[in-house]
Short mmCIF file of C-alpha atoms and ligand atoms in Angstrom, two decimals:
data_model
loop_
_atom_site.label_atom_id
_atom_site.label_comp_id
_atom_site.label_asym_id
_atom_site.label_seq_id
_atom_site.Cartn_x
_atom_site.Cartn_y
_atom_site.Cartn_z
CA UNK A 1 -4.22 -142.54 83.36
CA UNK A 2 -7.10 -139.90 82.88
CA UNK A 3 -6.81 -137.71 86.06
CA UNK A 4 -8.27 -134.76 84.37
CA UNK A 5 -9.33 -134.13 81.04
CA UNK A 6 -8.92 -131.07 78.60
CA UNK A 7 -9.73 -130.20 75.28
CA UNK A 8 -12.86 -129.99 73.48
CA UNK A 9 -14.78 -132.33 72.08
CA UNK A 10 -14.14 -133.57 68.15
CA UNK A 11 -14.63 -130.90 65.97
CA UNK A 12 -16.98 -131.34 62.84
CA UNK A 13 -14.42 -130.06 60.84
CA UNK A 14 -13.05 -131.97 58.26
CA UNK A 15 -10.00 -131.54 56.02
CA UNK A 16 -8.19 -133.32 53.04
CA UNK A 17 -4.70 -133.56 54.85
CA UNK A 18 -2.13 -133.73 52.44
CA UNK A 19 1.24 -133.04 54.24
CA UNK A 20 4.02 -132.88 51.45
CA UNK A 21 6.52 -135.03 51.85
CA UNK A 22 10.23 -134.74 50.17
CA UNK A 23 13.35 -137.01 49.99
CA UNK A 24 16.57 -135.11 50.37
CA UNK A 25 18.54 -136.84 48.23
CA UNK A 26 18.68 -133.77 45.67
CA UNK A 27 20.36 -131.57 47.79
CA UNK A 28 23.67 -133.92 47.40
CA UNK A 29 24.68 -132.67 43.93
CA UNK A 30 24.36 -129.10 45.22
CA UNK A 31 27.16 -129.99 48.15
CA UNK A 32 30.57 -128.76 46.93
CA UNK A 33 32.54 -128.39 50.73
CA UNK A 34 35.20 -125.36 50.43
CA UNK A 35 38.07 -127.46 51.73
CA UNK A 36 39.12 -131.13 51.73
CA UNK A 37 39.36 -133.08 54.79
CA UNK A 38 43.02 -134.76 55.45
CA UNK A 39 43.78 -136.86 58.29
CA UNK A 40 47.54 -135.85 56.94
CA UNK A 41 49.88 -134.18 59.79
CA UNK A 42 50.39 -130.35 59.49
CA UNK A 43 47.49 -129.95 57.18
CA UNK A 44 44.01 -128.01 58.25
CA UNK A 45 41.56 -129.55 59.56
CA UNK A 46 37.65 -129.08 57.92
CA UNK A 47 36.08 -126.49 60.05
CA UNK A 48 32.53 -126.62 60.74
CA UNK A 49 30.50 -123.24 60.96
CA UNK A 50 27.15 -124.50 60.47
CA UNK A 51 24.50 -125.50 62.85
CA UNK A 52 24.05 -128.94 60.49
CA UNK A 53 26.15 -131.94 62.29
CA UNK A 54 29.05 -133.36 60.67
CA UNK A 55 27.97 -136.63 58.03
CA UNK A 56 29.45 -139.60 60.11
CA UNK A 57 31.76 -142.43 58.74
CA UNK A 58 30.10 -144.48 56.03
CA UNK A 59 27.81 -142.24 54.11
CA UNK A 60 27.99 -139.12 52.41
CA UNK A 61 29.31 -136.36 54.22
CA UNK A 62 26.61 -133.42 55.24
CA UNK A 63 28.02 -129.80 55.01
CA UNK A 64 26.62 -127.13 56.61
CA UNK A 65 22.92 -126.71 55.69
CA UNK A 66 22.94 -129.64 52.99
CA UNK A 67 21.82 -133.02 54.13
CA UNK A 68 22.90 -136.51 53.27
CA UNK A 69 21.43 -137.72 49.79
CA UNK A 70 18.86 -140.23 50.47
CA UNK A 71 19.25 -140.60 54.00
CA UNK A 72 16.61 -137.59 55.26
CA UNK A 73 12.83 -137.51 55.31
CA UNK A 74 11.22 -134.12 55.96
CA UNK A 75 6.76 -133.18 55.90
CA UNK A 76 4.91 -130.11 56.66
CA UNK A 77 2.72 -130.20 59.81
CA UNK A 78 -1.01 -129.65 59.63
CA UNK A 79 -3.27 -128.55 62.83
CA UNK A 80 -7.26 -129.12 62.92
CA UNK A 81 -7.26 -126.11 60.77
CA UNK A 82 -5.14 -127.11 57.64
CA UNK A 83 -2.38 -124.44 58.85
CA UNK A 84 1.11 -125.62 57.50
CA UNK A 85 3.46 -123.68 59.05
CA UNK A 86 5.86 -126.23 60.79
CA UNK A 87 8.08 -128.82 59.33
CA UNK A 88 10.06 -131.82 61.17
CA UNK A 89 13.71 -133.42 59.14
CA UNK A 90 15.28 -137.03 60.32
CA UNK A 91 18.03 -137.52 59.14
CA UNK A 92 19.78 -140.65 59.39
CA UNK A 93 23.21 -140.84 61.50
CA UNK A 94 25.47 -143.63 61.87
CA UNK A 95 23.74 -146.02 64.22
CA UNK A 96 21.00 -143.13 65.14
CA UNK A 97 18.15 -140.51 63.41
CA UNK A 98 18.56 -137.01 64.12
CA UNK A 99 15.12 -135.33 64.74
CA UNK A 100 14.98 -131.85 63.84
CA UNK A 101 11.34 -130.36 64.92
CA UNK A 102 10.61 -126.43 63.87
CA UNK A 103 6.50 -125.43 65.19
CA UNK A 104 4.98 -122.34 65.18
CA UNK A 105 1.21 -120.94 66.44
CA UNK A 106 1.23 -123.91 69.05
CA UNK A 107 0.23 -122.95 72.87
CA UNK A 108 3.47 -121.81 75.07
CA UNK A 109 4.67 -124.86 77.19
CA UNK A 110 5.50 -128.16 76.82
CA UNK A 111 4.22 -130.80 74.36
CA UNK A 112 4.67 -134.24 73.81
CA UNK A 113 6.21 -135.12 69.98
CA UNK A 114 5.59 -138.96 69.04
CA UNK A 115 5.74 -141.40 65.98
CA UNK A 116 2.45 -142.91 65.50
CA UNK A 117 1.44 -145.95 63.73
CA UNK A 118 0.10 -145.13 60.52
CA UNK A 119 1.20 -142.55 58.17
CA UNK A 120 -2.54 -140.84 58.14
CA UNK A 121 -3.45 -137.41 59.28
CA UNK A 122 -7.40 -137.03 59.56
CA UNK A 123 -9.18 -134.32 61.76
CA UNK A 124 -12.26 -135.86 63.06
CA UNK A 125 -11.41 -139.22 62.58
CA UNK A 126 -11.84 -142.91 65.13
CA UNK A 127 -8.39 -144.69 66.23
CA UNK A 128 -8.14 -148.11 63.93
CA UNK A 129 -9.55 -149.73 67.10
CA UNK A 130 -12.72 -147.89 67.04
CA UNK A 131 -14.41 -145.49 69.95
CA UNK A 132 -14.92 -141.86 70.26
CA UNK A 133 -13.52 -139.50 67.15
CA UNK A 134 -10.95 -136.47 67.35
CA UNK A 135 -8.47 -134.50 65.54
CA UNK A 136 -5.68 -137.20 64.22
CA UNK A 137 -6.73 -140.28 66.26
CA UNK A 138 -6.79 -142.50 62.94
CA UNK A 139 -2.74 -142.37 63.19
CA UNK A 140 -3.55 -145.09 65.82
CA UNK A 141 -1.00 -145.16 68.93
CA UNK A 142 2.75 -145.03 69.51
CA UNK A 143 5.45 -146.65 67.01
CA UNK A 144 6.71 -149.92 68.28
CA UNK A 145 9.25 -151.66 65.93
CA UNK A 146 9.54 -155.21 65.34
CA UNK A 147 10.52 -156.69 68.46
CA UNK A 148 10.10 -153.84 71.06
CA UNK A 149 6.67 -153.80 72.94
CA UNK A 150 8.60 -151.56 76.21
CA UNK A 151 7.50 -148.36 77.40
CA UNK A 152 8.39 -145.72 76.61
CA UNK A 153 7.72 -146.56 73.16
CA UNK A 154 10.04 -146.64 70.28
CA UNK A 155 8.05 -143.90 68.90
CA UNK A 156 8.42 -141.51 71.67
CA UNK A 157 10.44 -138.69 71.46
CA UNK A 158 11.42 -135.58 73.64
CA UNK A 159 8.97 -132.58 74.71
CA UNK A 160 9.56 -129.86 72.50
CA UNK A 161 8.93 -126.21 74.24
CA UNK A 162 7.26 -123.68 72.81
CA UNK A 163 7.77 -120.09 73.04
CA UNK A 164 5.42 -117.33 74.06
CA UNK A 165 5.33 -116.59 70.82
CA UNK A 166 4.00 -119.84 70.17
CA UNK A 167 7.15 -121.00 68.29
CA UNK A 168 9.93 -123.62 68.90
CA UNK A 169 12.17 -125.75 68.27
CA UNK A 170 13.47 -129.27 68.91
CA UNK A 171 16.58 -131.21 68.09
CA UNK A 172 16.91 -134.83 69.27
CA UNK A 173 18.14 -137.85 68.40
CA UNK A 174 17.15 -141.95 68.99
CA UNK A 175 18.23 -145.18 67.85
CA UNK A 176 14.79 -146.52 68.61
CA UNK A 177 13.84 -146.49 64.69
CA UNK A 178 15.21 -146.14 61.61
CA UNK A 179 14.24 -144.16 58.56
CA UNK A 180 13.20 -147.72 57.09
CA UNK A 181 10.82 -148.17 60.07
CA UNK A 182 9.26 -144.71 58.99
CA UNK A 183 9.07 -145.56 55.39
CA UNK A 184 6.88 -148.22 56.75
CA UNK A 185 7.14 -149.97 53.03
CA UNK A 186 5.68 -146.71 51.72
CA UNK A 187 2.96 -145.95 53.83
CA UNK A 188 4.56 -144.13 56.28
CA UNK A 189 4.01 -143.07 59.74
CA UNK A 190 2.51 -139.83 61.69
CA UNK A 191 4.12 -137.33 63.57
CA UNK A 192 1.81 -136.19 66.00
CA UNK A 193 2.90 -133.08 68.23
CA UNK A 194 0.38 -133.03 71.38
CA UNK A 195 -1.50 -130.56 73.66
CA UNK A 196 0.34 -131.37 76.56
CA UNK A 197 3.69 -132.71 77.74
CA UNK A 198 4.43 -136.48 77.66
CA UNK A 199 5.49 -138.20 81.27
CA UNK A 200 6.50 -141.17 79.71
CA UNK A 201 4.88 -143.23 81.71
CA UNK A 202 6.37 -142.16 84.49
CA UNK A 203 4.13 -141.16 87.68
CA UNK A 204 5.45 -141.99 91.09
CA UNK A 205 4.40 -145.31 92.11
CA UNK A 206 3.05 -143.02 95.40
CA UNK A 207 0.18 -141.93 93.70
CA UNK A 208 -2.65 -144.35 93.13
CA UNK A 209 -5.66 -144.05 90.69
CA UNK A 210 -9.11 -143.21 92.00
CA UNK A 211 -9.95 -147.08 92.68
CA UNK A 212 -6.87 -147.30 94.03
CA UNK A 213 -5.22 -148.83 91.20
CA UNK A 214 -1.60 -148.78 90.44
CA UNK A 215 0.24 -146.17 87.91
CA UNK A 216 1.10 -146.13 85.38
CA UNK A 217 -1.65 -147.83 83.80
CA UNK A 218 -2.03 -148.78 80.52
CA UNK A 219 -3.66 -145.58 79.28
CA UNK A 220 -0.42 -143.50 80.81
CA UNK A 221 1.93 -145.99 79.18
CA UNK A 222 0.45 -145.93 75.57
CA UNK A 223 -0.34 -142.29 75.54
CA UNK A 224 2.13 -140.38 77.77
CA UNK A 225 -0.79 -138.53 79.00
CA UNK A 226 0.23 -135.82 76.49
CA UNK A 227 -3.78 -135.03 75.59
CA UNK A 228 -5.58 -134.44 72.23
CA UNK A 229 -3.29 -134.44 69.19
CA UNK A 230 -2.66 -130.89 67.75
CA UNK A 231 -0.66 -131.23 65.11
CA UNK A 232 0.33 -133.78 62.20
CA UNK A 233 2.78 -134.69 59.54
CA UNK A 234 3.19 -138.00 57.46
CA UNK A 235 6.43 -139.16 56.70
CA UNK A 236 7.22 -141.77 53.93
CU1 CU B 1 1.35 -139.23 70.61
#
């Protein structure tokens, strides 16, 4: 649903977007935990003093600021203008991914975070079904996994909030995908962090479109109404 539109029109600009891209599984050798765990009575239990979730049952354990070998994907963000300054980490959990998004020199307020199809960040560039250009549109629309075609999409995560200093941060999790569904077999998907904040398709059914139409319509549901795409990283 387009009730209003902001943002300007496609830039001419365009960049080589290279977003770096690193597997965690290094970090594992460097994790040596200060003191075993023991279910055994009368002994200590581990205590946790990092920020970092405990590793869960089944894989290797994370310790504060380490992450499990193998099972994290971090990449750099790039805006229209190349800048790199924000990163965002999954890390895989038992039975869910742990989304970790850090931004900086982003407008204060809201803005929608989603997984997009394809792992491609392109300033100036058409969606894969054609039509008018912008800043990242080439990443196509929202993740759907095999076998999910619901709204919100499986790709959609949480608003993040940004400071007035144009920072923030986001931690979430989902069991919508997997790390395997952002490998994508290698090509990867985009991370787009938008303009505005996402609704999720949800607008009350009392409001009605200008021809009278019901909401959502497809336009809300695909894009969450969360406007032009500011910022992109590509995760394989
Ligand atoms: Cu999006």
């Amino acid at each position: 649903m387009r009730i209003s539109r902001r943002g300007t029109p496609a830039s001419p600009r365009t960049f080589a977007v290279t977003a770096a891209i690193a597997v965690a599984g290094a970090l594992v050798a460097a994790c040596s935990p200060d003191q075993e765990t023991s279910d055994a009575t009368g002994t200590t239990p581990a205590v946790w003093t990092g920020s970092t979730i405990p590793g869960t049952a089944g894989e290797t354990p994370a310790y504060p600021g380490h992450s499990p070998g193998g099972n994290a994907l971090t990449a750099g963000f790039v805006d229209a203008q190349g800048t790199t300054a924000s990163k965002v980490t999954f890390i895989e959990r038992a039975g869910f991914v742990e989304v970790q998004v850090d931004v900086s020199g982003l407008s204060p307020g809201f803005h929608g975070v989603h997984i997009h199809e394809r792992g491609v960040c392109e300033t100036d560039s058409a969606a894969p079904t054609g039509g008018e250009r912008g800043d990242f549109l080439s990443a196509g629309g929202h993740l759907q996994v095999d076998g999910h075609s619901e709204y919100p999409a499986s790709g959609d995560l949480t608003n993040i909030h940004v400071r007035p200093d144009g920072t923030g941060m986001l931690t979430t999790a989902t069991s919508a995908f997997s790390l395997e569904d952002l490998r994508n077999g290698g090509q990867g998907r985009a991370v787009i962090v938008h303009a505005e904040p996402s609704n999720f398709g949800n607008v009350p059914d009392r409001y009605t479109l200008p021809g009278g139409g019901p909401v959502p319509d497809e336009e809300t549901l695909s894009t969450s109404d969360a406007g032009a795409r500011v910022a992109c990283a590509v995760v394989s």
